[in-house]
Amino acid sequence: MQPPTSPDRRGMAHPVQIALSGGKESMKAKLGGPTFFTERSLAAYLAVSDRTVRNWIRRGELPSYKLGAARRIDPADVEDFLSRHRDEAS
């Protein structure tokens, strides 16, 4: 059963109610994985420290987006970064 999406005093439904009203299909679509990496999630993904990721960003080697106090890194930029740093066999 779907939760009701009753309007608030302004006549608008609460965002949480709207998100919940989509049902399981909507939740599965949102749980598909992170769209962007955080510094910490990228560090874990690459098995390096958070500080290493911050240094790459500070030096301009890895582009990032600053959203408030947090940084987000686009997976496409990570792929580009990794391809530039790939160690070719000699």
mmCIF file of N, CA and C in Angstrom:
data_model
loop_
_atom_site.group_PDB
_atom_site.id
_atom_site.type_symbol
_atom_site.label_atom_id
_atom_site.label_comp_id
_atom_site.label_asym_id
_atom_site.label_seq_id
_atom_site.Cartn_x
_atom_site.Cartn_y
_atom_site.Cartn_z
ATOM 1 N N MET A 1 0.833 -1.185 0.000
ATOM 2 C CA MET A 1 0.000 0.000 0.000
ATOM 3 C C MET A 1 0.873 1.241 0.000
ATOM 4 N N GLN A 2 0.513 2.217 -0.812
ATOM 5 C CA GLN A 2 1.263 3.451 -0.942
ATOM 6 C C GLN A 2 0.913 4.412 0.191
ATOM 7 N N PRO A 3 1.901 5.138 0.754
ATOM 8 C CA PRO A 3 1.575 6.133 1.768
ATOM 9 C C PRO A 3 0.836 7.302 1.123
ATOM 10 N N PRO A 4 -0.057 7.912 1.853
ATOM 11 C CA PRO A 4 -0.791 9.036 1.275
ATOM 12 C C PRO A 4 0.122 10.239 1.102
ATOM 13 N N THR A 5 -0.139 11.027 0.083
ATOM 14 C CA THR A 5 0.638 12.246 -0.145
ATOM 15 C C THR A 5 -0.276 13.439 0.103
ATOM 16 N N SER A 6 -0.560 13.684 1.356
ATOM 17 C CA SER A 6 -1.455 14.788 1.709
ATOM 18 C C SER A 6 -0.705 16.102 1.598
ATOM 19 N N PRO A 7 -1.357 17.118 1.078
ATOM 20 C CA PRO A 7 -0.694 18.420 0.939
ATOM 21 C C PRO A 7 -0.490 19.093 2.287
ATOM 22 N N ASP A 8 0.553 19.916 2.364
ATOM 23 C CA ASP A 8 0.787 20.692 3.578
ATOM 24 C C ASP A 8 -0.049 21.969 3.529
ATOM 25 N N ARG A 9 0.208 22.887 4.428
ATOM 26 C CA ARG A 9 -0.628 24.098 4.504
ATOM 27 C C ARG A 9 -0.480 24.989 3.266
ATOM 28 N N ARG A 10 0.617 24.814 2.511
ATOM 29 C CA ARG A 10 0.789 25.584 1.277
ATOM 30 C C ARG A 10 0.167 24.883 0.075
ATOM 31 N N GLY A 11 -0.419 23.706 0.308
ATOM 32 C CA GLY A 11 -1.031 22.963 -0.792
ATOM 33 C C GLY A 11 -0.051 22.071 -1.530
ATOM 34 N N MET A 12 1.155 21.862 -0.950
ATOM 35 C CA MET A 12 2.181 21.043 -1.597
ATOM 36 C C MET A 12 2.443 19.798 -0.759
ATOM 37 N N ALA A 13 2.697 18.687 -1.428
ATOM 38 C CA ALA A 13 3.051 17.463 -0.718
ATOM 39 C C ALA A 13 4.494 17.561 -0.249
ATOM 40 N N HIS A 14 4.801 16.935 0.869
ATOM 41 C CA HIS A 14 6.161 16.917 1.416
ATOM 42 C C HIS A 14 7.056 16.106 0.491
ATOM 43 N N PRO A 15 8.321 16.540 0.254
ATOM 44 C CA PRO A 15 9.217 15.807 -0.645
ATOM 45 C C PRO A 15 9.420 14.340 -0.264
ATOM 46 N N VAL A 16 9.445 14.044 1.045
ATOM 47 C CA VAL A 16 9.611 12.656 1.469
ATOM 48 C C VAL A 16 8.397 11.843 1.059
ATOM 49 N N GLN A 17 7.220 12.429 1.194
ATOM 50 C CA GLN A 17 6.010 11.721 0.786
ATOM 51 C C GLN A 17 6.009 11.482 -0.722
ATOM 52 N N ILE A 18 6.470 12.465 -1.480
ATOM 53 C CA ILE A 18 6.531 12.294 -2.929
ATOM 54 C C ILE A 18 7.499 11.175 -3.279
ATOM 55 N N ALA A 19 8.664 11.151 -2.627
ATOM 56 C CA ALA A 19 9.654 10.101 -2.902
ATOM 57 C C ALA A 19 9.112 8.732 -2.539
ATOM 58 N N LEU A 20 8.397 8.651 -1.411
ATOM 59 C CA LEU A 20 7.856 7.373 -0.983
ATOM 60 C C LEU A 20 6.684 6.922 -1.837
ATOM 61 N N SER A 21 5.989 7.862 -2.445
ATOM 62 C CA SER A 21 4.812 7.502 -3.221
ATOM 63 C C SER A 21 5.172 6.774 -4.502
ATOM 64 N N GLY A 22 6.443 6.818 -4.923
ATOM 65 C CA GLY A 22 6.863 6.133 -6.140
ATOM 66 C C GLY A 22 6.898 4.634 -5.991
ATOM 67 N N GLY A 23 6.885 4.134 -4.786
ATOM 68 C CA GLY A 23 6.879 2.695 -4.553
ATOM 69 C C GLY A 23 8.261 2.082 -4.706
ATOM 70 N N LYS A 24 8.292 0.755 -4.778
ATOM 71 C CA LYS A 24 9.557 0.023 -4.840
ATOM 72 C C LYS A 24 10.327 0.304 -6.117
ATOM 73 N N GLU A 25 9.627 0.505 -7.232
ATOM 74 C CA GLU A 25 10.318 0.773 -8.494
ATOM 75 C C GLU A 25 11.123 2.063 -8.405
ATOM 76 N N SER A 26 10.545 3.076 -7.781
ATOM 77 C CA SER A 26 11.224 4.350 -7.628
ATOM 78 C C SER A 26 12.451 4.203 -6.732
ATOM 79 N N MET A 27 12.322 3.442 -5.660
ATOM 80 C CA MET A 27 13.443 3.247 -4.744
ATOM 81 C C MET A 27 14.565 2.471 -5.423
ATOM 82 N N LYS A 28 14.245 1.467 -6.227
ATOM 83 C CA LYS A 28 15.275 0.698 -6.926
ATOM 84 C C LYS A 28 16.053 1.591 -7.885
ATOM 85 N N ALA A 29 15.367 2.492 -8.556
ATOM 86 C CA ALA A 29 16.034 3.398 -9.480
ATOM 87 C C ALA A 29 17.011 4.305 -8.733
ATOM 88 N N LYS A 30 16.655 4.729 -7.525
ATOM 89 C CA LYS A 30 17.518 5.612 -6.745
ATOM 90 C C LYS A 30 18.672 4.859 -6.101
ATOM 91 N N LEU A 31 18.528 3.557 -5.907
ATOM 92 C CA LEU A 31 19.572 2.765 -5.261
ATOM 93 C C LEU A 31 20.542 2.174 -6.265
ATOM 94 N N GLY A 32 20.543 2.627 -7.496
ATOM 95 C CA GLY A 32 21.397 2.094 -8.542
ATOM 96 C C GLY A 32 22.874 2.356 -8.304
ATOM 97 N N GLY A 33 23.236 3.184 -7.386
ATOM 98 C CA GLY A 33 24.629 3.473 -7.105
ATOM 99 C C GLY A 33 24.854 4.970 -7.108
ATOM 100 N N PRO A 34 25.980 5.380 -6.570
ATOM 101 C CA PRO A 34 26.233 6.815 -6.507
ATOM 102 C C PRO A 34 26.483 7.393 -7.886
ATOM 103 N N THR A 35 25.931 8.551 -8.139
ATOM 104 C CA THR A 35 26.177 9.237 -9.391
ATOM 105 C C THR A 35 27.560 9.871 -9.352
ATOM 106 N N PHE A 36 27.926 10.414 -8.218
ATOM 107 C CA PHE A 36 29.228 11.036 -8.035
ATOM 108 C C PHE A 36 29.928 10.374 -6.854
ATOM 109 N N PHE A 37 31.259 10.420 -6.875
ATOM 110 C CA PHE A 37 32.054 9.958 -5.748
ATOM 111 C C PHE A 37 32.223 11.101 -4.755
ATOM 112 N N THR A 38 32.329 10.763 -3.485
ATOM 113 C CA THR A 38 32.827 11.712 -2.497
ATOM 114 C C THR A 38 34.331 11.460 -2.411
ATOM 115 N N GLU A 39 35.043 12.337 -1.736
ATOM 116 C CA GLU A 39 36.488 12.108 -1.567
ATOM 117 C C GLU A 39 36.721 10.759 -0.887
ATOM 118 N N ARG A 40 35.933 10.476 0.129
ATOM 119 C CA ARG A 40 36.108 9.245 0.899
ATOM 120 C C ARG A 40 35.740 8.003 0.080
ATOM 121 N N SER A 41 34.627 8.067 -0.659
ATOM 122 C CA SER A 41 34.225 6.885 -1.438
ATOM 123 C C SER A 41 35.203 6.621 -2.576
ATOM 124 N N LEU A 42 35.752 7.682 -3.180
ATOM 125 C CA LEU A 42 36.753 7.490 -4.233
ATOM 126 C C LEU A 42 38.039 6.920 -3.644
ATOM 127 N N ALA A 43 38.428 7.409 -2.477
ATOM 128 C CA ALA A 43 39.626 6.879 -1.819
ATOM 129 C C ALA A 43 39.458 5.383 -1.544
ATOM 130 N N ALA A 44 38.292 4.984 -1.062
ATOM 131 C CA ALA A 44 38.041 3.563 -0.806
ATOM 132 C C ALA A 44 38.042 2.769 -2.104
ATOM 133 N N TYR A 45 37.428 3.306 -3.150
ATOM 134 C CA TYR A 45 37.356 2.640 -4.457
ATOM 135 C C TYR A 45 38.749 2.410 -5.041
ATOM 136 N N LEU A 46 39.645 3.402 -4.887
ATOM 137 C CA LEU A 46 40.995 3.311 -5.449
ATOM 138 C C LEU A 46 42.019 2.761 -4.459
ATOM 139 N N ALA A 47 41.600 2.475 -3.241
ATOM 140 C CA ALA A 47 42.482 1.953 -2.188
ATOM 141 C C ALA A 47 43.644 2.909 -1.914
ATOM 142 N N VAL A 48 43.314 4.193 -1.785
ATOM 143 C CA VAL A 48 44.289 5.216 -1.402
ATOM 144 C C VAL A 48 43.689 5.994 -0.228
ATOM 145 N N SER A 49 44.463 6.902 0.344
ATOM 146 C CA SER A 49 43.944 7.683 1.471
ATOM 147 C C SER A 49 43.114 8.866 0.985
ATOM 148 N N ASP A 50 42.292 9.390 1.886
ATOM 149 C CA ASP A 50 41.513 10.597 1.589
ATOM 150 C C ASP A 50 42.447 11.746 1.229
ATOM 151 N N ARG A 51 43.558 11.826 1.931
ATOM 152 C CA ARG A 51 44.519 12.903 1.691
ATOM 153 C C ARG A 51 45.083 12.841 0.273
ATOM 154 N N THR A 52 45.327 11.639 -0.241
ATOM 155 C CA THR A 52 45.831 11.488 -1.606
ATOM 156 C C THR A 52 44.821 12.047 -2.600
ATOM 157 N N VAL A 53 43.551 11.739 -2.417
ATOM 158 C CA VAL A 53 42.505 12.252 -3.307
ATOM 159 C C VAL A 53 42.457 13.776 -3.212
ATOM 160 N N ARG A 54 42.507 14.327 -1.999
ATOM 161 C CA ARG A 54 42.487 15.784 -1.838
ATOM 162 C C ARG A 54 43.698 16.434 -2.504
ATOM 163 N N ASN A 55 44.854 15.790 -2.435
ATOM 164 C CA ASN A 55 46.049 16.327 -3.095
ATOM 165 C C ASN A 55 45.881 16.354 -4.609
ATOM 166 N N TRP A 56 45.318 15.296 -5.192
ATOM 167 C CA TRP A 56 45.071 15.268 -6.639
ATOM 168 C C TRP A 56 44.146 16.412 -7.036
ATOM 169 N N ILE A 57 43.121 16.655 -6.219
ATOM 170 C CA ILE A 57 42.172 17.738 -6.501
ATOM 171 C C ILE A 57 42.869 19.092 -6.366
ATOM 172 N N ARG A 58 43.621 19.269 -5.284
ATOM 173 C CA ARG A 58 44.305 20.545 -5.027
ATOM 174 C C ARG A 58 45.286 20.894 -6.139
ATOM 175 N N ARG A 59 46.004 19.870 -6.668
ATOM 176 C CA ARG A 59 46.976 20.088 -7.738
ATOM 177 C C ARG A 59 46.331 20.227 -9.113
ATOM 178 N N GLY A 60 45.016 20.033 -9.185
ATOM 179 C CA GLY A 60 44.321 20.172 -10.465
ATOM 180 C C GLY A 60 44.384 18.929 -11.336
ATOM 181 N N GLU A 61 44.852 17.825 -10.796
ATOM 182 C CA GLU A 61 44.950 16.590 -11.564
ATOM 183 C C GLU A 61 43.606 15.884 -11.681
ATOM 184 N N LEU A 62 42.732 16.121 -10.719
ATOM 185 C CA LEU A 62 41.425 15.471 -10.686
ATOM 186 C C LEU A 62 40.352 16.541 -10.485
ATOM 187 N N PRO A 63 39.512 16.774 -11.488
ATOM 188 C CA PRO A 63 38.454 17.779 -11.334
ATOM 189 C C PRO A 63 37.426 17.354 -10.290
ATOM 190 N N SER A 64 36.832 18.338 -9.632
ATOM 191 C CA SER A 64 35.779 18.046 -8.651
ATOM 192 C C SER A 64 34.812 19.216 -8.605
ATOM 193 N N TYR A 65 33.668 18.956 -7.992
ATOM 194 C CA TYR A 65 32.641 19.974 -7.785
ATOM 195 C C TYR A 65 32.530 20.231 -6.293
ATOM 196 N N LYS A 66 32.513 21.488 -5.914
ATOM 197 C CA LYS A 66 32.349 21.846 -4.504
ATOM 198 C C LYS A 66 30.886 22.199 -4.281
ATOM 199 N N LEU A 67 30.226 21.423 -3.433
ATOM 200 C CA LEU A 67 28.820 21.639 -3.103
ATOM 201 C C LEU A 67 28.715 21.883 -1.610
ATOM 202 N N GLY A 68 28.646 23.135 -1.239
ATOM 203 C CA GLY A 68 28.662 23.478 0.182
ATOM 204 C C GLY A 68 30.026 23.144 0.744
ATOM 205 N N ALA A 69 30.056 22.337 1.781
ATOM 206 C CA ALA A 69 31.323 21.940 2.389
ATOM 207 C C ALA A 69 31.865 20.652 1.779
ATOM 208 N N ALA A 70 31.076 19.999 0.932
ATOM 209 C CA ALA A 70 31.470 18.697 0.379
ATOM 210 C C ALA A 70 31.962 18.829 -1.058
ATOM 211 N N ARG A 71 32.795 17.903 -1.445
ATOM 212 C CA ARG A 71 33.260 17.810 -2.828
ATOM 213 C C ARG A 71 32.680 16.556 -3.454
ATOM 214 N N ARG A 72 32.386 16.647 -4.738
ATOM 215 C CA ARG A 72 31.888 15.502 -5.490
ATOM 216 C C ARG A 72 32.746 15.348 -6.741
ATOM 217 N N ILE A 73 33.022 14.098 -7.097
ATOM 218 C CA ILE A 73 33.878 13.801 -8.240
ATOM 219 C C ILE A 73 33.079 12.964 -9.231
ATOM 220 N N ASP A 74 33.054 13.399 -10.470
ATOM 221 C CA ASP A 74 32.327 12.719 -11.531
ATOM 222 C C ASP A 74 33.069 11.442 -11.921
ATOM 223 N N PRO A 75 32.378 10.295 -12.018
ATOM 224 C CA PRO A 75 33.032 9.048 -12.424
ATOM 225 C C PRO A 75 33.725 9.143 -13.785
ATOM 226 N N ALA A 76 33.197 9.964 -14.704
ATOM 227 C CA ALA A 76 33.854 10.134 -16.006
ATOM 228 C C ALA A 76 35.223 10.800 -15.832
ATOM 229 N N ASP A 77 35.327 11.750 -14.891
ATOM 230 C CA ASP A 77 36.613 12.398 -14.608
ATOM 231 C C ASP A 77 37.581 11.407 -13.965
ATOM 232 N N VAL A 78 37.056 10.488 -13.170
ATOM 233 C CA VAL A 78 37.903 9.455 -12.557
ATOM 234 C C VAL A 78 38.468 8.539 -13.644
ATOM 235 N N GLU A 79 37.622 8.134 -14.597
ATOM 236 C CA GLU A 79 38.101 7.283 -15.696
ATOM 237 C C GLU A 79 39.189 7.983 -16.490
ATOM 238 N N ASP A 80 38.992 9.275 -16.783
ATOM 239 C CA ASP A 80 39.988 10.049 -17.521
ATOM 240 C C ASP A 80 41.290 10.151 -16.724
ATOM 241 N N PHE A 81 41.158 10.423 -15.428
ATOM 242 C CA PHE A 81 42.324 10.513 -14.552
ATOM 243 C C PHE A 81 43.099 9.192 -14.560
ATOM 244 N N LEU A 82 42.376 8.083 -14.445
ATOM 245 C CA LEU A 82 43.037 6.774 -14.417
ATOM 246 C C LEU A 82 43.695 6.447 -15.755
ATOM 247 N N SER A 83 43.072 6.825 -16.853
ATOM 248 C CA SER A 83 43.676 6.540 -18.158
ATOM 249 C C SER A 83 44.955 7.351 -18.357
ATOM 250 N N ARG A 84 44.987 8.586 -17.835
ATOM 251 C CA ARG A 84 46.205 9.402 -17.935
ATOM 252 C C ARG A 84 47.319 8.862 -17.036
ATOM 253 N N HIS A 85 46.971 8.171 -15.968
ATOM 254 C CA HIS A 85 47.968 7.667 -15.045
ATOM 255 C C HIS A 85 48.239 6.167 -15.197
ATOM 256 N N ARG A 86 47.724 5.591 -16.261
ATOM 257 C CA ARG A 86 47.933 4.167 -16.510
ATOM 258 C C ARG A 86 49.409 3.917 -16.799
ATOM 259 N N ASP A 87 49.958 2.908 -16.168
ATOM 260 C CA ASP A 87 51.351 2.542 -16.358
ATOM 261 C C ASP A 87 51.419 1.492 -17.460
ATOM 262 N N GLU A 88 51.888 1.915 -18.631
ATOM 263 C CA GLU A 88 51.985 1.001 -19.769
ATOM 264 C C GLU A 88 53.180 0.067 -19.561
ATOM 265 N N ALA A 89 52.954 -1.208 -19.901
ATOM 266 C CA ALA A 89 54.026 -2.190 -19.780
ATOM 267 C C ALA A 89 55.094 -1.888 -20.823
ATOM 268 N N SER A 90 56.357 -2.028 -20.422
ATOM 269 C CA SER A 90 57.431 -1.717 -21.374
ATOM 270 C C SER A 90 57.900 -2.907 -22.147
#
